[in-house]
Amino acid sequence: MTSFISSYRQRLIPVFSVVLILALAVGVATPVFSIVHSILLRPLPLENADRLVYLREANESEGKLNYPISFLNYQDWKTQSESLEDLSAFTEHPFILEGFGNPRPIMGAYVTGGFFNVFGAKIQLGRTPQPDELNVVILSNKLWHSTFAGDQSIIGTDVRLNQDTFKVIGVTAPGFVTSSFIDMLLWIPLANHPDFTRWSRESRSLRVVGKLKESVGISEARAELSSIAARLENAYPASNTGWSVKVTTLLSRVVEDTTRRGLFLLGVVAIFAVLVAWLNMTVLLLSMGLSRRKEFAIRCALGATPGKLSVMLAKEILMPCLFASSLGLLLSYWLLSLLRHLDPGIPRLQEVSFDWTALLMAVFLTFMNTVVAAIFTWRMTRFGLNSALKETGSSIVQGGRSRKQNIIAAAEIALALVLVAATVSSLDNFVRLQKTNLGFNTEDVFYTQIMFRSVNGSQQGSSDSDIRIIESRLEQIPFIKNAGSITTMPLTGRGIESMDISSRLNPATVEARFLQVTPGFFQSMGIPVLAGRSLTDSDRIRTSRSALVNQTLARLLGGEEYILGEQIKARSETRENDFIFDIVGITGDIREDGPSGEIHPSVYYPYERNPRGVVSFVTRSDSEGSIVVEAIHDVIGEVGKDLVILESGSVQNLLDREYLSRPRFGFMTLALLAFLAIGSAVGGLYGAMTYQVNLRKKEIGIRMSLGADRKNIFKLVLGWGLKISITGLIIGILIVLVLTTWISSILLNTEAASWQILAASSLFLILVTLVIVVHPAWRAASVQPIEVIKNLQ
């Protein structure tokens, strides 16, 4: 009976290890494969997505590598290109929809006539715009249902957008989505754009997507458009000198290179982790088969055929594997939902679903393990019965030490070290990003972005007045300490107007960002004024020339100690007249583009000099966020009927959403893969050590009968485990040192693993090894020598 229980335990240990490793392999690797498949391999949900190309302009000599397109250049490309079936230019734009309940903000786009053909949009109701047709709008199916309740009579009716009237002429069919590229709910002819008549060839502000002809490849289109760009450079040297065109697939534009490289690396690591896990499971199954060789020989002697034995073992393995696969599928579904819920802003992540890749992974691993077990059993029974039945104690003493099994265990520990080091390095860099000094406060600072329905000559004075009144009333609220405004909120990632400026001290032109602010902005954000003065209420007039510059621009213009009181001239490609500014103060530098972004030369000037339609109020308060936001909304609602709230929240949440969520997502994904590798190493090493102790009980008993005490046996087994672990750690460290530069180039903002990280990761895995090996070592030290000697007789 005791022998049967011992034999049963010997079978159960590797089976349990297989279940653990298989469940982790399916549960952890499957979400990674699903993400890689859905984002990188699955076509965009657009008609003829493989033929869509994205065009950009670039001027490498000026460091402008990814610029929008000039409308006039677009027209020339469209008329001269023979490789493109169609070409469309568009630009997104916020609209205020009125007349259907409260005014609401809607993101739409101004588009050229070829937009719907390029993107393959189907029209469910009505039609698309005719050439040169103005003041018409196409509604998305989603907007049609959510706002107009799917009213069939909507065609021909008028809607108010930004206080202008447009006639509805069409509704797109369900399923037409461009959310992978740009979220649009309505489309208006580009000629209706407020700046359309002022666009010059130097005005680069449009996105352009083209559709290749069926027989044309992207390399042909790239060559043709490059030659057209060269001709335009010769024809219009003032605006096109140094400018070229870049042509990529639309999918490459949606999923940028940094995201693509990072996902590719995660996919490769996941494949490697699954292969190592499968090898480990295979070795465990083969070891289990070897331990039952005598049993199979006896069964064959009693009449069992090799085929029947193979089917028997396959059945024994199949049920645990199916159970493990089911657990893995449940785990992968939960993990995938968790990763999607994080919403790090990775393109197409919301398109990721629990699809056939999860089932395929589970079926593949289950099938392979079952087949390996069955084939190996069949082959073992062909070695002959006599050799199996005549095995002596001495042969059994040497039988448990499987070199292959130790190699697999060491390989798993090496992989675990690589992934643990990568995870710790990713966490270290994530923490470093969190602690980066942005130059302004994020805690206890709140923003609310509003939009004026119209800011033109007649509305300009009222917009100035509304801004002043709102700021004044906000500062009267007891729990709000400061209030100010800015046209482009830091961290939003939105475009900021750039101009070329020069000064008397430095005649050379410098490109700088221009931001319109009110005096309370600097105090609300905690941006220090290092020299001179800040803006005051006396500067809030149309004719004001006062401006502040940041430290970086001050150094470029001649030095912080000399620039105060100097006059600068600013010129923009999109403006007819130059701006003249008098520098009255110098502010501290801020990182508008997030913790890893560069510090740009910046100019701050009064909002009232050139009012814009979109403004963000910035307030500071130590009260609860929901109370502050509600108070701001109430004030805005009371002051201006011409204002519509676009978004609001805390600056800390904005920072987290725009710049910290992706590093956090990468860290968590690496952590999952590290968890898989550690789980495989734990299961493999524990199964291997326990299995070896069971097979070497006779050796251990003989050692103890010859004088070895339990302490020595305990140390002996610990030595076996540590030897495997240290071998794996050495291999892992070498892998990290070889691949560290390559991995750092793929995972941007992630530094190479330092020696401290490698040391900490190695120490962690050594401790894990000790914990794993303690139980098998304790069992080995508990062997009774008398029972072993009896079994040898």
PDB file of N, CA and C in Angstrom, residues 214-294:
ATOM      1  N   GLU A 214      -4.920  49.339 -57.882  1.00  0.00           N
ATOM      2  CA  GLU A 214      -4.805  47.917 -57.575  1.00  0.00           C
ATOM      3  C   GLU A 214      -3.477  47.320 -58.024  1.00  0.00           C
ATOM      4  N   SER A 215      -2.931  47.801 -59.113  1.00  0.00           N
ATOM      5  CA  SER A 215      -1.705  47.212 -59.653  1.00  0.00           C
ATOM      6  C   SER A 215      -0.444  47.940 -59.205  1.00  0.00           C
ATOM      7  N   VAL A 216      -0.575  48.887 -58.266  1.00  0.00           N
ATOM      8  CA  VAL A 216       0.555  49.719 -57.864  1.00  0.00           C
ATOM      9  C   VAL A 216       0.958  49.380 -56.441  1.00  0.00           C
ATOM     10  N   GLY A 217       2.276  49.249 -56.224  1.00  0.00           N
ATOM     11  CA  GLY A 217       2.794  49.029 -54.883  1.00  0.00           C
ATOM     12  C   GLY A 217       3.209  50.341 -54.244  1.00  0.00           C
ATOM     13  N   ILE A 218       3.424  50.302 -52.949  1.00  0.00           N
ATOM     14  CA  ILE A 218       3.748  51.524 -52.223  1.00  0.00           C
ATOM     15  C   ILE A 218       5.105  52.091 -52.640  1.00  0.00           C
ATOM     16  N   SER A 219       6.037  51.232 -53.049  1.00  0.00           N
ATOM     17  CA  SER A 219       7.348  51.733 -53.483  1.00  0.00           C
ATOM     18  C   SER A 219       7.231  52.550 -54.766  1.00  0.00           C
ATOM     19  N   GLU A 220       6.341  52.125 -55.671  1.00  0.00           N
ATOM     20  CA  GLU A 220       6.131  52.894 -56.896  1.00  0.00           C
ATOM     21  C   GLU A 220       5.510  54.253 -56.583  1.00  0.00           C
ATOM     22  N   ALA A 221       4.510  54.248 -55.694  1.00  0.00           N
ATOM     23  CA  ALA A 221       3.871  55.503 -55.319  1.00  0.00           C
ATOM     24  C   ALA A 221       4.859  56.431 -54.622  1.00  0.00           C
ATOM     25  N   ARG A 222       5.710  55.867 -53.796  1.00  0.00           N
ATOM     26  CA  ARG A 222       6.697  56.677 -53.075  1.00  0.00           C
ATOM     27  C   ARG A 222       7.666  57.343 -54.059  1.00  0.00           C
ATOM     28  N   ALA A 223       8.099  56.583 -55.061  1.00  0.00           N
ATOM     29  CA  ALA A 223       9.029  57.145 -56.047  1.00  0.00           C
ATOM     30  C   ALA A 223       8.366  58.238 -56.874  1.00  0.00           C
ATOM     31  N   GLU A 224       7.122  58.008 -57.283  1.00  0.00           N
ATOM     32  CA  GLU A 224       6.431  58.999 -58.105  1.00  0.00           C
ATOM     33  C   GLU A 224       6.174  60.287 -57.327  1.00  0.00           C
ATOM     34  N   LEU A 225       5.677  60.161 -56.086  1.00  0.00           N
ATOM     35  CA  LEU A 225       5.386  61.354 -55.297  1.00  0.00           C
ATOM     36  C   LEU A 225       6.656  62.110 -54.934  1.00  0.00           C
ATOM     37  N   SER A 226       7.763  61.398 -54.758  1.00  0.00           N
ATOM     38  CA  SER A 226       9.034  62.070 -54.479  1.00  0.00           C
ATOM     39  C   SER A 226       9.478  62.906 -55.671  1.00  0.00           C
ATOM     40  N   SER A 227       9.270  62.382 -56.879  1.00  0.00           N
ATOM     41  CA  SER A 227       9.635  63.152 -58.072  1.00  0.00           C
ATOM     42  C   SER A 227       8.738  64.379 -58.230  1.00  0.00           C
ATOM     43  N   ILE A 228       7.446  64.236 -57.866  1.00  0.00           N
ATOM     44  CA  ILE A 228       6.546  65.391 -57.915  1.00  0.00           C
ATOM     45  C   ILE A 228       6.985  66.441 -56.898  1.00  0.00           C
ATOM     46  N   ALA A 229       7.379  65.992 -55.693  1.00  0.00           N
ATOM     47  CA  ALA A 229       7.844  66.919 -54.660  1.00  0.00           C
ATOM     48  C   ALA A 229       9.096  67.653 -55.119  1.00  0.00           C
ATOM     49  N   ALA A 230       9.977  66.967 -55.845  1.00  0.00           N
ATOM     50  CA  ALA A 230      11.187  67.611 -56.358  1.00  0.00           C
ATOM     51  C   ALA A 230      10.832  68.685 -57.383  1.00  0.00           C
ATOM     52  N   ARG A 231       9.834  68.402 -58.225  1.00  0.00           N
ATOM     53  CA  ARG A 231       9.410  69.406 -59.208  1.00  0.00           C
ATOM     54  C   ARG A 231       8.800  70.625 -58.509  1.00  0.00           C
ATOM     55  N   LEU A 232       8.020  70.368 -57.457  1.00  0.00           N
ATOM     56  CA  LEU A 232       7.424  71.481 -56.721  1.00  0.00           C
ATOM     57  C   LEU A 232       8.492  72.306 -56.014  1.00  0.00           C
ATOM     58  N   GLU A 233       9.561  71.667 -55.570  1.00  0.00           N
ATOM     59  CA  GLU A 233      10.653  72.389 -54.918  1.00  0.00           C
ATOM     60  C   GLU A 233      11.314  73.345 -55.895  1.00  0.00           C
ATOM     61  N   ASN A 234      11.465  72.907 -57.142  1.00  0.00           N
ATOM     62  CA  ASN A 234      12.061  73.792 -58.157  1.00  0.00           C
ATOM     63  C   ASN A 234      11.095  74.901 -58.565  1.00  0.00           C
ATOM     64  N   ALA A 235       9.799  74.578 -58.594  1.00  0.00           N
ATOM     65  CA  ALA A 235       8.819  75.558 -59.052  1.00  0.00           C
ATOM     66  C   ALA A 235       8.513  76.604 -57.985  1.00  0.00           C
ATOM     67  N   TYR A 236       8.562  76.206 -56.702  1.00  0.00           N
ATOM     68  CA  TYR A 236       8.207  77.128 -55.617  1.00  0.00           C
ATOM     69  C   TYR A 236       9.313  77.104 -54.553  1.00  0.00           C
ATOM     70  N   PRO A 237      10.462  77.660 -54.855  1.00  0.00           N
ATOM     71  CA  PRO A 237      11.595  77.587 -53.917  1.00  0.00           C
ATOM     72  C   PRO A 237      11.330  78.303 -52.595  1.00  0.00           C
ATOM     73  N   ALA A 238      10.515  79.362 -52.609  1.00  0.00           N
ATOM     74  CA  ALA A 238      10.282  80.122 -51.386  1.00  0.00           C
ATOM     75  C   ALA A 238       9.592  79.284 -50.313  1.00  0.00           C
ATOM     76  N   SER A 239       8.712  78.397 -50.723  1.00  0.00           N
ATOM     77  CA  SER A 239       7.928  77.613 -49.760  1.00  0.00           C
ATOM     78  C   SER A 239       8.329  76.150 -49.705  1.00  0.00           C
ATOM     79  N   ASN A 240       8.973  75.627 -50.748  1.00  0.00           N
ATOM     80  CA  ASN A 240       9.205  74.179 -50.828  1.00  0.00           C
ATOM     81  C   ASN A 240      10.669  73.764 -50.807  1.00  0.00           C
ATOM     82  N   THR A 241      11.594  74.704 -50.670  1.00  0.00           N
ATOM     83  CA  THR A 241      13.006  74.324 -50.629  1.00  0.00           C
ATOM     84  C   THR A 241      13.282  73.424 -49.425  1.00  0.00           C
ATOM     85  N   GLY A 242      13.846  72.268 -49.700  1.00  0.00           N
ATOM     86  CA  GLY A 242      14.186  71.318 -48.647  1.00  0.00           C
ATOM     87  C   GLY A 242      13.058  70.398 -48.229  1.00  0.00           C
ATOM     88  N   TRP A 243      11.858  70.632 -48.761  1.00  0.00           N
ATOM     89  CA  TRP A 243      10.705  69.818 -48.364  1.00  0.00           C
ATOM     90  C   TRP A 243      10.529  68.626 -49.295  1.00  0.00           C
ATOM     91  N   SER A 244      10.335  67.461 -48.701  1.00  0.00           N
ATOM     92  CA  SER A 244      10.092  66.227 -49.455  1.00  0.00           C
ATOM     93  C   SER A 244       8.821  65.576 -48.936  1.00  0.00           C
ATOM     94  N   VAL A 245       8.450  64.474 -49.541  1.00  0.00           N
ATOM     95  CA  VAL A 245       7.234  63.769 -49.138  1.00  0.00           C
ATOM     96  C   VAL A 245       7.603  62.385 -48.597  1.00  0.00           C
ATOM     97  N   LYS A 246       6.899  61.963 -47.560  1.00  0.00           N
ATOM     98  CA  LYS A 246       7.065  60.618 -47.002  1.00  0.00           C
ATOM     99  C   LYS A 246       5.755  59.863 -47.173  1.00  0.00           C
ATOM    100  N   VAL A 247       5.873  58.623 -47.632  1.00  0.00           N
ATOM    101  CA  VAL A 247       4.692  57.804 -47.888  1.00  0.00           C
ATOM    102  C   VAL A 247       4.820  56.502 -47.104  1.00  0.00           C
ATOM    103  N   THR A 248       3.850  56.225 -46.245  1.00  0.00           N
ATOM    104  CA  THR A 248       3.829  54.988 -45.469  1.00  0.00           C
ATOM    105  C   THR A 248       2.432  54.394 -45.546  1.00  0.00           C
ATOM    106  N   THR A 249       2.307  53.149 -45.131  1.00  0.00           N
ATOM    107  CA  THR A 249       0.970  52.559 -45.052  1.00  0.00           C
ATOM    108  C   THR A 249       0.181  53.254 -43.951  1.00  0.00           C
ATOM    109  N   LEU A 250      -1.131  53.247 -44.086  1.00  0.00           N
ATOM    110  CA  LEU A 250      -1.966  53.884 -43.071  1.00  0.00           C
ATOM    111  C   LEU A 250      -1.825  53.159 -41.735  1.00  0.00           C
ATOM    112  N   LEU A 251      -1.668  51.837 -41.790  1.00  0.00           N
ATOM    113  CA  LEU A 251      -1.488  51.077 -40.550  1.00  0.00           C
ATOM    114  C   LEU A 251      -0.225  51.514 -39.829  1.00  0.00           C
ATOM    115  N   SER A 252       0.834  51.829 -40.584  1.00  0.00           N
ATOM    116  CA  SER A 252       2.067  52.307 -39.961  1.00  0.00           C
ATOM    117  C   SER A 252       1.865  53.654 -39.301  1.00  0.00           C
ATOM    118  N   ARG A 253       0.958  54.460 -39.840  1.00  0.00           N
ATOM    119  CA  ARG A 253       0.651  55.756 -39.217  1.00  0.00           C
ATOM    120  C   ARG A 253      -0.188  55.567 -37.954  1.00  0.00           C
ATOM    121  N   VAL A 254      -1.138  54.633 -38.007  1.00  0.00           N
ATOM    122  CA  VAL A 254      -1.994  54.391 -36.842  1.00  0.00           C
ATOM    123  C   VAL A 254      -1.172  53.805 -35.698  1.00  0.00           C
ATOM    124  N   VAL A 255      -0.360  52.797 -36.016  1.00  0.00           N
ATOM    125  CA  VAL A 255       0.498  52.161 -35.009  1.00  0.00           C
ATOM    126  C   VAL A 255       1.922  52.618 -35.302  1.00  0.00           C
ATOM    127  N   GLU A 256       2.398  53.578 -34.532  1.00  0.00           N
ATOM    128  CA  GLU A 256       3.689  54.186 -34.808  1.00  0.00           C
ATOM    129  C   GLU A 256       4.833  53.227 -34.501  1.00  0.00           C
ATOM    130  N   ASP A 257       6.025  53.593 -34.979  1.00  0.00           N
ATOM    131  CA  ASP A 257       7.179  52.693 -34.897  1.00  0.00           C
ATOM    132  C   ASP A 257       7.508  52.291 -33.464  1.00  0.00           C
ATOM    133  N   THR A 258       7.432  53.248 -32.532  1.00  0.00           N
ATOM    134  CA  THR A 258       7.778  52.908 -31.146  1.00  0.00           C
ATOM    135  C   THR A 258       6.831  51.860 -30.587  1.00  0.00           C
ATOM    136  N   THR A 259       5.533  52.026 -30.857  1.00  0.00           N
ATOM    137  CA  THR A 259       4.551  51.042 -30.396  1.00  0.00           C
ATOM    138  C   THR A 259       4.753  49.718 -31.103  1.00  0.00           C
ATOM    139  N   ARG A 260       5.019  49.772 -32.390  1.00  0.00           N
ATOM    140  CA  ARG A 260       5.219  48.543 -33.164  1.00  0.00           C
ATOM    141  C   ARG A 260       6.428  47.759 -32.660  1.00  0.00           C
ATOM    142  N   ARG A 261       7.546  48.448 -32.407  1.00  0.00           N
ATOM    143  CA  ARG A 261       8.742  47.767 -31.930  1.00  0.00           C
ATOM    144  C   ARG A 261       8.526  47.157 -30.547  1.00  0.00           C
ATOM    145  N   GLY A 262       7.850  47.919 -29.683  1.00  0.00           N
ATOM    146  CA  GLY A 262       7.584  47.404 -28.351  1.00  0.00           C
ATOM    147  C   GLY A 262       6.706  46.167 -28.368  1.00  0.00           C
ATOM    148  N   LEU A 263       5.640  46.177 -29.185  1.00  0.00           N
ATOM    149  CA  LEU A 263       4.752  45.018 -29.273  1.00  0.00           C
ATOM    150  C   LEU A 263       5.462  43.832 -29.924  1.00  0.00           C
ATOM    151  N   PHE A 264       6.307  44.122 -30.909  1.00  0.00           N
ATOM    152  CA  PHE A 264       7.071  43.050 -31.540  1.00  0.00           C
ATOM    153  C   PHE A 264       7.965  42.355 -30.523  1.00  0.00           C
ATOM    154  N   LEU A 265       8.642  43.149 -29.695  1.00  0.00           N
ATOM    155  CA  LEU A 265       9.518  42.571 -28.676  1.00  0.00           C
ATOM    156  C   LEU A 265       8.718  41.728 -27.692  1.00  0.00           C
ATOM    157  N   LEU A 266       7.563  42.231 -27.259  1.00  0.00           N
ATOM    158  CA  LEU A 266       6.736  41.471 -26.329  1.00  0.00           C
ATOM    159  C   LEU A 266       6.264  40.165 -26.965  1.00  0.00           C
ATOM    160  N   GLY A 267       5.915  40.212 -28.248  1.00  0.00           N
ATOM    161  CA  GLY A 267       5.490  38.994 -28.930  1.00  0.00           C
ATOM    162  C   GLY A 267       6.597  37.965 -29.011  1.00  0.00           C
ATOM    163  N   VAL A 268       7.820  38.412 -29.326  1.00  0.00           N
ATOM    164  CA  VAL A 268       8.950  37.482 -29.401  1.00  0.00           C
ATOM    165  C   VAL A 268       9.226  36.856 -28.036  1.00  0.00           C
ATOM    166  N   VAL A 269       9.202  37.679 -26.996  1.00  0.00           N
ATOM    167  CA  VAL A 269       9.442  37.159 -25.649  1.00  0.00           C
ATOM    168  C   VAL A 269       8.359  36.166 -25.253  1.00  0.00           C
ATOM    169  N   ALA A 270       7.104  36.477 -25.605  1.00  0.00           N
ATOM    170  CA  ALA A 270       6.010  35.564 -25.268  1.00  0.00           C
ATOM    171  C   ALA A 270       6.166  34.223 -25.984  1.00  0.00           C
ATOM    172  N   ILE A 271       6.566  34.261 -27.260  1.00  0.00           N
ATOM    173  CA  ILE A 271       6.780  33.010 -27.994  1.00  0.00           C
ATOM    174  C   ILE A 271       7.894  32.200 -27.343  1.00  0.00           C
ATOM    175  N   PHE A 272       8.986  32.867 -27.003  1.00  0.00           N
ATOM    176  CA  PHE A 272      10.103  32.174 -26.370  1.00  0.00           C
ATOM    177  C   PHE A 272       9.691  31.588 -25.024  1.00  0.00           C
ATOM    178  N   ALA A 273       8.908  32.349 -24.247  1.00  0.00           N
ATOM    179  CA  ALA A 273       8.458  31.864 -22.943  1.00  0.00           C
ATOM    180  C   ALA A 273       7.561  30.638 -23.096  1.00  0.00           C
ATOM    181  N   VAL A 274       6.690  30.662 -24.095  1.00  0.00           N
ATOM    182  CA  VAL A 274       5.798  29.519 -24.315  1.00  0.00           C
ATOM    183  C   VAL A 274       6.597  28.298 -24.763  1.00  0.00           C
ATOM    184  N   LEU A 275       7.579  28.498 -25.637  1.00  0.00           N
ATOM    185  CA  LEU A 275       8.394  27.365 -26.085  1.00  0.00           C
ATOM    186  C   LEU A 275       9.159  26.735 -24.924  1.00  0.00           C
ATOM    187  N   VAL A 276       9.751  27.566 -24.072  1.00  0.00           N
ATOM    188  CA  VAL A 276      10.476  27.031 -22.922  1.00  0.00           C
ATOM    189  C   VAL A 276       9.523  26.305 -21.983  1.00  0.00           C
ATOM    190  N   ALA A 277       8.329  26.894 -21.778  1.00  0.00           N
ATOM    191  CA  ALA A 277       7.341  26.237 -20.923  1.00  0.00           C
ATOM    192  C   ALA A 277       6.928  24.894 -21.510  1.00  0.00           C
ATOM    193  N   TRP A 278       6.743  24.851 -22.830  1.00  0.00           N
ATOM    194  CA  TRP A 278       6.354  23.587 -23.459  1.00  0.00           C
ATOM    195  C   TRP A 278       7.475  22.551 -23.347  1.00  0.00           C
ATOM    196  N   LEU A 279       8.720  22.971 -23.537  1.00  0.00           N
ATOM    197  CA  LEU A 279       9.842  22.042 -23.366  1.00  0.00           C
ATOM    198  C   LEU A 279       9.881  21.497 -21.943  1.00  0.00           C
ATOM    199  N   ASN A 280       9.625  22.355 -20.990  1.00  0.00           N
ATOM    200  CA  ASN A 280       9.615  21.911 -19.598  1.00  0.00           C
ATOM    201  C   ASN A 280       8.522  20.877 -19.363  1.00  0.00           C
ATOM    202  N   MET A 281       7.339  21.164 -19.895  1.00  0.00           N
ATOM    203  CA  MET A 281       6.246  20.201 -19.749  1.00  0.00           C
ATOM    204  C   MET A 281       6.584  18.881 -20.432  1.00  0.00           C
ATOM    205  N   THR A 282       7.234  18.968 -21.582  1.00  0.00           N
ATOM    206  CA  THR A 282       7.614  17.756 -22.303  1.00  0.00           C
ATOM    207  C   THR A 282       8.591  16.914 -21.494  1.00  0.00           C
ATOM    208  N   VAL A 283       9.601  17.569 -20.912  1.00  0.00           N
ATOM    209  CA  VAL A 283      10.582  16.842 -20.107  1.00  0.00           C
ATOM    210  C   VAL A 283       9.913  16.194 -18.902  1.00  0.00           C
ATOM    211  N   LEU A 284       8.989  16.897 -18.267  1.00  0.00           N
ATOM    212  CA  LEU A 284       8.294  16.326 -17.112  1.00  0.00           C
ATOM    213  C   LEU A 284       7.473  15.104 -17.514  1.00  0.00           C
ATOM    214  N   LEU A 285       6.803  15.201 -18.657  1.00  0.00           N
ATOM    215  CA  LEU A 285       6.011  14.063 -19.115  1.00  0.00           C
ATOM    216  C   LEU A 285       6.902  12.879 -19.485  1.00  0.00           C
ATOM    217  N   LEU A 286       8.029  13.179 -20.128  1.00  0.00           N
ATOM    218  CA  LEU A 286       8.953  12.096 -20.479  1.00  0.00           C
ATOM    219  C   LEU A 286       9.539  11.451 -19.217  1.00  0.00           C
ATOM    220  N   SER A 287       9.851  12.252 -18.228  1.00  0.00           N
ATOM    221  CA  SER A 287      10.375  11.705 -16.975  1.00  0.00           C
ATOM    222  C   SER A 287       9.340  10.825 -16.301  1.00  0.00           C
ATOM    223  N   MET A 288       8.097  11.255 -16.342  1.00  0.00           N
ATOM    224  CA  MET A 288       7.040  10.440 -15.756  1.00  0.00           C
ATOM    225  C   MET A 288       6.912   9.109 -16.494  1.00  0.00           C
ATOM    226  N   GLY A 289       7.062   9.157 -17.814  1.00  0.00           N
ATOM    227  CA  GLY A 289       7.012   7.909 -18.571  1.00  0.00           C
ATOM    228  C   GLY A 289       8.174   6.985 -18.249  1.00  0.00           C
ATOM    229  N   LEU A 290       9.373   7.558 -18.095  1.00  0.00           N
ATOM    230  CA  LEU A 290      10.540   6.752 -17.745  1.00  0.00           C
ATOM    231  C   LEU A 290      10.372   6.070 -16.386  1.00  0.00           C
ATOM    232  N   SER A 291       9.778   6.792 -15.434  1.00  0.00           N
ATOM    233  CA  SER A 291       9.607   6.208 -14.108  1.00  0.00           C
ATOM    234  C   SER A 291       8.625   5.044 -14.121  1.00  0.00           C
ATOM    235  N   ARG A 292       7.799   4.963 -15.136  1.00  0.00           N
ATOM    236  CA  ARG A 292       6.802   3.881 -15.209  1.00  0.00           C
ATOM    237  C   ARG A 292       7.200   2.812 -16.229  1.00  0.00           C
ATOM    238  N   ARG A 293       8.474   2.781 -16.575  1.00  0.00           N
ATOM    239  CA  ARG A 293       8.905   1.829 -17.598  1.00  0.00           C
ATOM    240  C   ARG A 293       8.672   0.394 -17.170  1.00  0.00           C
ATOM    241  N   LYS A 294       8.961   0.089 -15.878  1.00  0.00           N
ATOM    242  CA  LYS A 294       8.721  -1.287 -15.396  1.00  0.00           C
ATOM    243  C   LYS A 294       7.238  -1.617 -15.457  1.00  0.00           C
TER     244      LYS A 294
END
